[in-house]
CSV table of C-alpha atoms in Angstrom, one decimal:
chain,number,residue,atom,x,y,z
A,218,UNK,CA,28.3,-7.5,-9.3
A,219,UNK,CA,27.0,-9.7,-6.7
A,220,UNK,CA,25.3,-7.3,-4.2
A,221,UNK,CA,23.5,-4.5,-4.9
A,222,UNK,CA,22.0,-1.7,-2.3
A,223,UNK,CA,18.7,-1.6,-2.3
A,224,UNK,CA,15.9,0.4,0.1
A,225,UNK,CA,13.2,-1.3,2.0
A,226,UNK,CA,10.1,0.8,3.1
A,227,UNK,CA,8.7,0.4,6.7
A,228,UNK,CA,6.0,2.6,8.0
A,229,UNK,CA,7.8,5.9,8.4
A,230,UNK,CA,11.3,4.1,8.1
A,231,UNK,CA,13.7,3.8,4.9
A,232,UNK,CA,16.3,1.3,5.7
A,233,UNK,CA,19.6,1.0,3.0
A,234,UNK,CA,20.7,-2.8,2.7
A,235,UNK,CA,23.5,-5.0,0.5
A,236,UNK,CA,21.5,-7.8,-1.4
A,237,UNK,CA,22.3,-10.1,-3.6
A,238,UNK,CA,21.0,-9.2,-7.2
A,239,UNK,CA,19.6,-12.1,-8.6
A,240,UNK,CA,20.4,-14.2,-11.4
A,241,UNK,CA,19.9,-13.1,-14.5
A,242,UNK,CA,17.4,-16.4,-16.2
A,243,UNK,CA,17.0,-17.2,-19.7
A,244,UNK,CA,13.7,-14.8,-20.0
A,245,UNK,CA,14.9,-12.0,-17.9
A,246,UNK,CA,16.7,-8.6,-18.1
A,247,UNK,CA,19.4,-7.2,-16.0
A,248,UNK,CA,19.0,-3.0,-15.6
A,249,UNK,CA,21.0,-0.6,-13.9
A,250,UNK,CA,18.9,1.5,-12.6
A,251,UNK,CA,19.2,5.0,-13.2
A,252,UNK,CA,16.5,7.4,-12.1
A,253,UNK,CA,13.1,6.9,-10.0
A,254,UNK,CA,10.0,9.0,-9.8
A,255,UNK,CA,8.2,9.6,-6.6
A,256,UNK,CA,4.5,9.4,-6.7
A,257,UNK,CA,1.3,10.2,-4.2
A,258,UNK,CA,1.2,6.7,-3.7
A,259,UNK,CA,4.7,6.0,-2.9
A,260,UNK,CA,3.9,8.8,0.5
A,261,UNK,CA,0.7,6.8,1.5
A,262,UNK,CA,3.2,3.3,1.6
A,263,UNK,CA,5.9,5.7,3.5
A,264,UNK,CA,3.6,6.6,6.1
A,265,UNK,CA,1.5,3.4,6.5
A,266,UNK,CA,-1.3,3.9,5.0
A,267,UNK,CA,-1.5,2.3,1.5
A,268,UNK,CA,-4.5,-0.6,2.4
A,269,UNK,CA,-3.1,-3.0,-0.3
A,270,UNK,CA,0.8,-3.1,1.0
A,271,UNK,CA,2.4,-5.7,2.7
A,272,UNK,CA,5.6,-4.4,4.8
A,273,UNK,CA,8.4,-4.2,4.3
A,274,UNK,CA,8.5,-3.5,0.6
A,275,UNK,CA,10.9,-2.2,-1.8
A,276,UNK,CA,9.4,0.6,-3.9
A,277,UNK,CA,9.9,2.0,-7.4
A,278,UNK,CA,7.2,2.0,-9.8
A,279,UNK,CA,8.2,4.9,-12.0
A,280,UNK,CA,11.4,4.2,-13.5
A,281,UNK,CA,14.4,4.3,-16.1
A,282,UNK,CA,17.5,2.5,-16.4
A,283,UNK,CA,20.3,0.9,-19.1
A,284,UNK,CA,20.2,-2.6,-19.6
A,285,UNK,CA,23.3,-4.8,-18.5
A,286,UNK,CA,22.5,-8.1,-19.2
A,287,UNK,CA,20.0,-10.5,-21.0
A,288,UNK,CA,19.1,-14.0,-20.7
A,289,UNK,CA,19.9,-16.4,-23.7
A,290,UNK,CA,16.1,-16.2,-24.7
A,291,UNK,CA,16.3,-12.6,-25.2
A,292,UNK,CA,15.5,-11.4,-28.7
A,293,UNK,CA,14.8,-7.5,-28.9
A,294,UNK,CA,16.3,-6.0,-26.4
A,295,UNK,CA,20.5,-5.5,-25.8
A,296,UNK,CA,22.7,-4.0,-23.3
A,297,UNK,CA,23.5,-0.7,-23.4
A,298,UNK,CA,20.1,0.1,-24.3
A,299,UNK,CA,18.2,2.7,-22.5
A,300,UNK,CA,14.4,0.9,-21.3
A,301,UNK,CA,11.7,2.2,-18.8
A,302,UNK,CA,9.8,-0.8,-17.1
A,303,UNK,CA,5.8,-1.9,-16.6
A,304,UNK,CA,5.7,-2.2,-13.7
A,305,UNK,CA,2.2,-4.7,-13.4
A,306,UNK,CA,2.6,-8.6,-12.6
A,307,UNK,CA,-0.2,-10.3,-14.1
A,308,UNK,CA,-1.4,-13.8,-13.3
A,309,UNK,CA,-2.4,-14.5,-17.6
A,310,UNK,CA,-5.4,-16.4,-17.2
A,311,UNK,CA,-8.3,-14.6,-15.9
A,312,UNK,CA,-11.1,-13.0,-17.4
A,313,UNK,CA,-9.4,-9.6,-18.0
A,314,UNK,CA,-5.8,-11.1,-18.8
A,315,UNK,CA,-7.4,-13.3,-21.4
A,316,UNK,CA,-9.4,-10.6,-23.0
A,317,UNK,CA,-6.4,-8.0,-23.4
A,318,UNK,CA,-7.4,-6.2,-20.5
A,319,UNK,CA,-4.5,-7.3,-18.3
A,320,UNK,CA,-4.4,-3.8,-16.6
A,321,UNK,CA,-7.7,-5.0,-14.4
A,322,UNK,CA,-5.7,-8.4,-14.0
A,323,UNK,CA,-8.0,-10.7,-11.2
A,324,UNK,CA,-4.6,-11.2,-9.6
A,325,UNK,CA,-2.3,-7.6,-10.3
A,326,UNK,CA,0.5,-7.0,-8.4
A,327,UNK,CA,2.9,-3.7,-9.0
A,328,UNK,CA,5.7,-3.4,-8.3
A,329,UNK,CA,6.6,-1.6,-5.5
A,330,UNK,CA,3.3,-2.0,-3.5
A,331,UNK,CA,2.3,-6.1,-3.4
A,332,UNK,CA,5.6,-6.6,-4.9
A,333,UNK,CA,9.5,-5.7,-5.2
A,334,UNK,CA,10.1,-2.5,-7.1
A,335,UNK,CA,13.2,-0.9,-8.3
A,336,UNK,CA,15.0,1.4,-5.8
A,337,UNK,CA,17.3,-0.5,-5.7
A,338,UNK,CA,21.0,-0.3,-7.9
A,339,UNK,CA,20.3,-3.1,-10.3
A,340,UNK,CA,17.1,-4.7,-11.0
A,341,UNK,CA,16.0,-8.1,-13.2
A,342,UNK,CA,12.8,-9.0,-14.7
A,343,UNK,CA,11.4,-10.8,-17.2
A,344,UNK,CA,11.8,-9.2,-20.2
A,345,UNK,CA,7.8,-9.2,-21.2
A,346,UNK,CA,8.1,-5.5,-18.5
A,347,UNK,CA,11.1,-3.9,-20.3
A,348,UNK,CA,9.6,-1.1,-22.9
A,349,UNK,CA,12.6,0.6,-25.2
A,350,UNK,CA,13.1,4.5,-24.4
A,351,UNK,CA,14.5,6.6,-27.4
A,352,UNK,CA,18.0,7.6,-26.9
A,353,UNK,CA,16.7,11.3,-27.7
A,354,UNK,CA,14.8,10.7,-24.3
A,355,UNK,CA,16.4,11.7,-20.9
A,356,UNK,CA,17.0,9.5,-18.4
A,357,UNK,CA,14.7,11.4,-16.3
A,358,UNK,CA,11.7,11.5,-18.8
A,359,UNK,CA,12.0,7.7,-19.1
A,360,UNK,CA,11.4,7.5,-15.5
A,361,UNK,CA,8.2,9.7,-16.1
A,362,UNK,CA,6.5,7.4,-18.7
A,363,UNK,CA,4.7,5.5,-16.5
A,364,UNK,CA,2.7,8.6,-15.1
A,365,UNK,CA,2.3,9.7,-18.6
A,366,UNK,CA,0.8,6.3,-19.7
A,367,UNK,CA,-1.7,6.4,-17.0
A,368,UNK,CA,-3.3,9.8,-18.5
A,369,UNK,CA,-2.9,8.1,-21.8
A,370,UNK,CA,-5.0,5.6,-21.2
A,371,UNK,CA,-7.3,7.8,-19.6
A,372,UNK,CA,-7.7,9.9,-22.4
A,373,UNK,CA,-8.3,6.8,-24.4
A,374,UNK,CA,-11.4,6.1,-22.8
A,375,UNK,CA,-13.3,8.4,-24.9
A,376,UNK,CA,-11.9,6.6,-28.0
A,377,UNK,CA,-10.5,8.8,-30.8
A,378,UNK,CA,-10.3,12.4,-28.9
A,379,UNK,CA,-9.3,14.1,-31.8
A,380,UNK,CA,-11.4,17.7,-32.8
A,381,UNK,CA,-13.2,17.0,-29.2
A,382,UNK,CA,-13.5,19.8,-26.4
A,383,UNK,CA,-11.9,18.3,-23.4
A,384,UNK,CA,-11.7,20.3,-19.6
A,385,UNK,CA,-9.4,18.4,-17.4
A,386,UNK,CA,-10.0,18.6,-13.5
A,387,UNK,CA,-7.1,19.0,-11.4
A,388,UNK,CA,-3.5,20.5,-12.5
A,389,UNK,CA,-1.5,18.1,-10.5
A,390,UNK,CA,0.9,15.7,-12.1
A,391,UNK,CA,-1.4,13.2,-13.6
A,392,UNK,CA,-4.4,16.3,-14.7
A,393,UNK,CA,-1.3,18.2,-16.2
A,394,UNK,CA,-0.3,15.1,-18.1
A,395,UNK,CA,-3.8,14.2,-19.0
A,396,UNK,CA,-4.3,18.0,-20.4
A,397,UNK,CA,-1.5,17.5,-22.2
A,398,UNK,CA,-1.9,13.6,-23.8
A,399,UNK,CA,-5.9,15.5,-24.7
A,400,UNK,CA,-4.0,18.4,-26.7
A,401,UNK,CA,-1.1,16.5,-28.0
A,402,UNK,CA,-3.7,13.6,-29.2
A,403,UNK,CA,-5.8,16.3,-31.3
A,404,UNK,CA,-8.5,17.8,-28.7
A,405,UNK,CA,-9.7,20.8,-30.1
A,406,UNK,CA,-9.3,23.0,-27.2
A,407,UNK,CA,-8.7,22.0,-23.6
A,408,UNK,CA,-9.0,23.6,-20.4
A,409,UNK,CA,-7.6,22.8,-17.1
A,410,UNK,CA,-8.9,24.3,-13.7
A,411,UNK,CA,-7.3,23.9,-10.0
A,412,UNK,CA,-7.4,26.2,-7.0
A,413,UNK,CA,-3.3,26.8,-7.2
A,414,UNK,CA,-2.2,29.2,-9.4
A,415,UNK,CA,1.7,27.7,-9.3
A,416,UNK,CA,-0.5,24.3,-10.8
A,417,UNK,CA,-2.0,26.6,-13.5
A,418,UNK,CA,1.3,28.7,-14.2
A,419,UNK,CA,3.0,25.3,-14.9
A,420,UNK,CA,0.3,24.1,-17.1
A,421,UNK,CA,0.5,27.1,-19.1
A,422,UNK,CA,4.6,26.6,-19.3
A,423,UNK,CA,3.6,23.0,-20.7
A,424,UNK,CA,1.5,24.4,-23.7
A,425,UNK,CA,-2.1,24.2,-22.2
A,426,UNK,CA,-4.5,27.4,-23.1
A,427,UNK,CA,-7.1,27.5,-21.4
A,428,UNK,CA,-6.5,27.6,-17.6
A,429,UNK,CA,-8.8,28.4,-14.4
A,430,UNK,CA,-8.5,29.3,-10.9
A,431,UNK,CA,-12.1,27.9,-9.4
A,432,UNK,CA,-11.6,29.3,-6.3
A,433,UNK,CA,-11.2,33.0,-8.6
A,434,UNK,CA,-13.9,32.3,-11.5
A,435,UNK,CA,-17.1,29.8,-11.7
A,436,UNK,CA,-16.5,26.7,-13.0
A,437,UNK,CA,-20.1,26.8,-15.2
A,438,UNK,CA,-19.0,30.7,-16.7
A,439,UNK,CA,-15.1,29.6,-17.6
A,440,UNK,CA,-16.7,27.0,-19.7
A,441,UNK,CA,-19.0,29.3,-21.4
A,442,UNK,CA,-16.5,31.7,-22.1
A,443,UNK,CA,-14.1,29.0,-23.5
A,444,UNK,CA,-16.3,26.4,-25.1
A,445,UNK,CA,-19.5,28.4,-26.1
A,446,UNK,CA,-23.1,26.8,-25.3
A,447,UNK,CA,-22.5,23.5,-26.5
A,448,UNK,CA,-19.7,23.5,-23.4
A,449,UNK,CA,-17.2,20.6,-23.3
A,450,UNK,CA,-17.5,17.0,-25.2
A,451,UNK,CA,-15.6,14.8,-22.0
A,452,UNK,CA,-14.4,16.1,-18.4
A,453,UNK,CA,-11.4,14.2,-17.0
A,454,UNK,CA,-11.6,14.5,-13.3
A,455,UNK,CA,-7.9,14.4,-12.0
A,456,UNK,CA,-8.9,15.5,-8.3
A,457,UNK,CA,-11.1,12.9,-7.4
A,458,UNK,CA,-13.3,14.5,-4.7
A,459,UNK,CA,-17.0,15.2,-3.9
A,460,UNK,CA,-16.4,19.0,-5.3
A,461,UNK,CA,-14.3,17.5,-8.7
A,462,UNK,CA,-17.0,15.1,-9.3
A,463,UNK,CA,-20.1,17.5,-8.3
A,464,UNK,CA,-19.0,20.3,-10.5
A,465,UNK,CA,-18.4,17.9,-13.2
A,466,UNK,CA,-21.6,16.4,-12.9
A,467,UNK,CA,-23.6,19.6,-12.4
A,468,UNK,CA,-22.1,21.6,-15.3
A,469,UNK,CA,-21.4,18.6,-17.7
A,470,UNK,CA,-23.2,19.2,-21.1
A,471,UNK,CA,-26.1,16.8,-21.3
A,472,UNK,CA,-24.6,13.7,-23.2
A,473,UNK,CA,-21.7,14.1,-22.7
A,474,UNK,CA,-18.8,12.1,-20.8
A,475,UNK,CA,-16.9,11.8,-17.4
A,476,UNK,CA,-14.0,10.4,-17.2
A,477,UNK,CA,-12.9,9.6,-13.4
A,478,UNK,CA,-9.1,9.6,-13.4
A,479,UNK,CA,-8.4,10.3,-9.9
A,480,UNK,CA,-8.8,7.7,-6.9
A,481,UNK,CA,-11.5,8.9,-4.2
A,482,UNK,CA,-9.9,8.5,-1.1
A,483,UNK,CA,-13.0,7.3,0.6
A,484,UNK,CA,-16.8,6.9,-0.5
A,485,UNK,CA,-18.0,9.7,-3.3
A,486,UNK,CA,-21.3,11.8,-1.9
A,487,UNK,CA,-22.1,12.5,-5.6
A,488,UNK,CA,-25.7,13.6,-7.2
A,489,UNK,CA,-26.1,10.4,-9.4
A,490,UNK,CA,-29.8,11.7,-10.0
A,491,UNK,CA,-28.7,14.5,-11.9
A,492,UNK,CA,-25.9,12.2,-14.2
A,493,UNK,CA,-28.9,10.2,-14.6
A,494,UNK,CA,-31.4,12.9,-15.9
A,495,UNK,CA,-28.6,14.4,-18.2
A,496,UNK,CA,-27.4,10.8,-19.6
A,497,UNK,CA,-24.2,11.4,-18.4
A,498,UNK,CA,-21.6,8.8,-19.7
A,499,UNK,CA,-20.1,8.3,-16.7
A,500,UNK,CA,-16.3,6.2,-17.1
A,501,UNK,CA,-13.4,5.4,-15.0
A,502,UNK,CA,-9.7,4.1,-16.0
A,503,UNK,CA,-7.2,2.0,-14.3
A,504,UNK,CA,-3.9,2.3,-15.3
A,505,UNK,CA,-2.2,1.4,-18.7
A,506,UNK,CA,-1.2,-1.5,-21.2
A,507,UNK,CA,1.9,-1.9,-23.1
A,508,UNK,CA,0.4,0.5,-26.3
A,509,UNK,CA,-0.2,3.2,-23.8
A,510,UNK,CA,3.6,3.1,-23.0
A,511,UNK,CA,4.2,3.2,-26.7
A,512,UNK,CA,2.1,5.8,-27.5
A,513,UNK,CA,3.2,7.7,-24.5
A,514,UNK,CA,6.7,7.8,-25.5
A,515,UNK,CA,5.6,9.1,-29.1
A,516,UNK,CA,3.6,11.8,-27.8
A,517,UNK,CA,7.5,13.1,-26.0
A,518,UNK,CA,9.2,12.0,-28.8
A,519,UNK,CA,7.0,14.5,-31.3
A,520,UNK,CA,7.2,17.3,-28.5
A,521,UNK,CA,3.8,16.7,-27.6
A,522,UNK,CA,4.1,16.4,-24.2
A,523,UNK,CA,6.7,18.3,-22.4
A,524,UNK,CA,8.1,16.4,-18.8
A,525,UNK,CA,11.1,18.2,-17.7
A,526,UNK,CA,9.1,21.4,-16.4
A,527,UNK,CA,7.1,19.1,-14.1
A,528,UNK,CA,10.3,17.8,-12.3
A,529,UNK,CA,10.4,20.0,-9.0
A,530,UNK,CA,13.5,18.9,-7.4
A,531,UNK,CA,16.0,15.8,-8.0
A,532,UNK,CA,17.8,13.6,-4.9
A,533,UNK,CA,20.8,11.4,-5.3
A,534,UNK,CA,19.8,8.1,-4.0
A,535,UNK,CA,21.5,8.1,-0.4
A,536,UNK,CA,19.1,11.1,0.5
A,537,UNK,CA,16.0,9.0,0.0
A,538,UNK,CA,14.4,9.8,3.1
A,539,UNK,CA,14.9,13.8,2.4
A,540,UNK,CA,12.9,13.1,-1.0
A,541,UNK,CA,9.8,11.5,0.9
A,542,UNK,CA,10.3,14.5,3.5
A,543,UNK,CA,10.6,17.4,0.8
A,544,UNK,CA,7.0,16.1,-0.7
A,545,UNK,CA,5.3,16.3,2.7
A,546,UNK,CA,6.5,19.4,3.4
A,547,UNK,CA,5.9,21.1,-0.3
A,548,UNK,CA,2.9,19.0,-1.1
A,549,UNK,CA,1.1,22.0,-2.6
A,550,UNK,CA,4.3,23.0,-4.6
A,551,UNK,CA,5.7,20.0,-5.8
A,552,UNK,CA,4.7,18.3,-9.1
A,553,UNK,CA,7.0,15.6,-9.5
A,554,UNK,CA,10.1,14.3,-7.4
A,555,UNK,CA,13.1,12.8,-9.1
A,556,UNK,CA,15.6,10.0,-7.0
A,557,UNK,CA,19.1,9.7,-9.1
A,558,UNK,CA,20.3,6.3,-8.2
A,559,UNK,CA,23.2,6.4,-9.3
A,560,UNK,CA,24.6,9.6,-7.5
């Protein structure tokens, strides 16, 4: 186990190379990587369009694996255990870190972007980044805990969601998971919107009861039909553009909340005068913390969130480039693509 195969990314290029497996330090865990999920940010990196990534870089931040070795000081983890990895590398001394909000670290690095990711046969990291996964979850599901943790953290921006009426704009992978998480965490009604019938069908498959194609039905009308004149308590924007945020601000109930989940690709042009006049509570969300991982795993374990329906296609490790090309060619119909590293 002295060498491992690793994928390096340069703009428009995927390079396989053999590199030494790092030694397992006293506080480290060596993991045989099983599955890697690909997200939209990975595709931006591949095309050289991610502003905060230096090249070459090894990607892989949605991941599952099996522990093969632990360092002398590792107490709570053991070989043979199924795990996932939290990819945030934080400084530990800035104000957010000192106050428990390390997801907002002033010097935050994310595996696969600013530091080495997991796209390799073996990966060694500090035990603090490793989270055990119950055996009843598949390795594919374990690799999707990271995006689910994003959704769980987003839902929690409203505190206790139990009994609230929720709208989710955007039924892509994160929007789907936000809707499922909100329902699983006790929301009274959850309505999800999109302009893709395929994504809305997938939302139905995942148990979301109220689904609206806003190309075919007026957003405000759908709100009234689903929730009545009081509309929704919170709107989660998982699309991240002027249209989606414009809908949220224009049609939110006065005094209610909007949570921005998606990342805007450019500066927004939105009507803050209406937000001000309606005293809307505008919130945002950034990644996750360990408790979000724990809650995400529990939601899947309790069958309150379904992950398998979101898997569009799987590729063996040697077909890494094919996976990226597949996503490029099928952006409107792809939810989640998984790389099987051991094949």
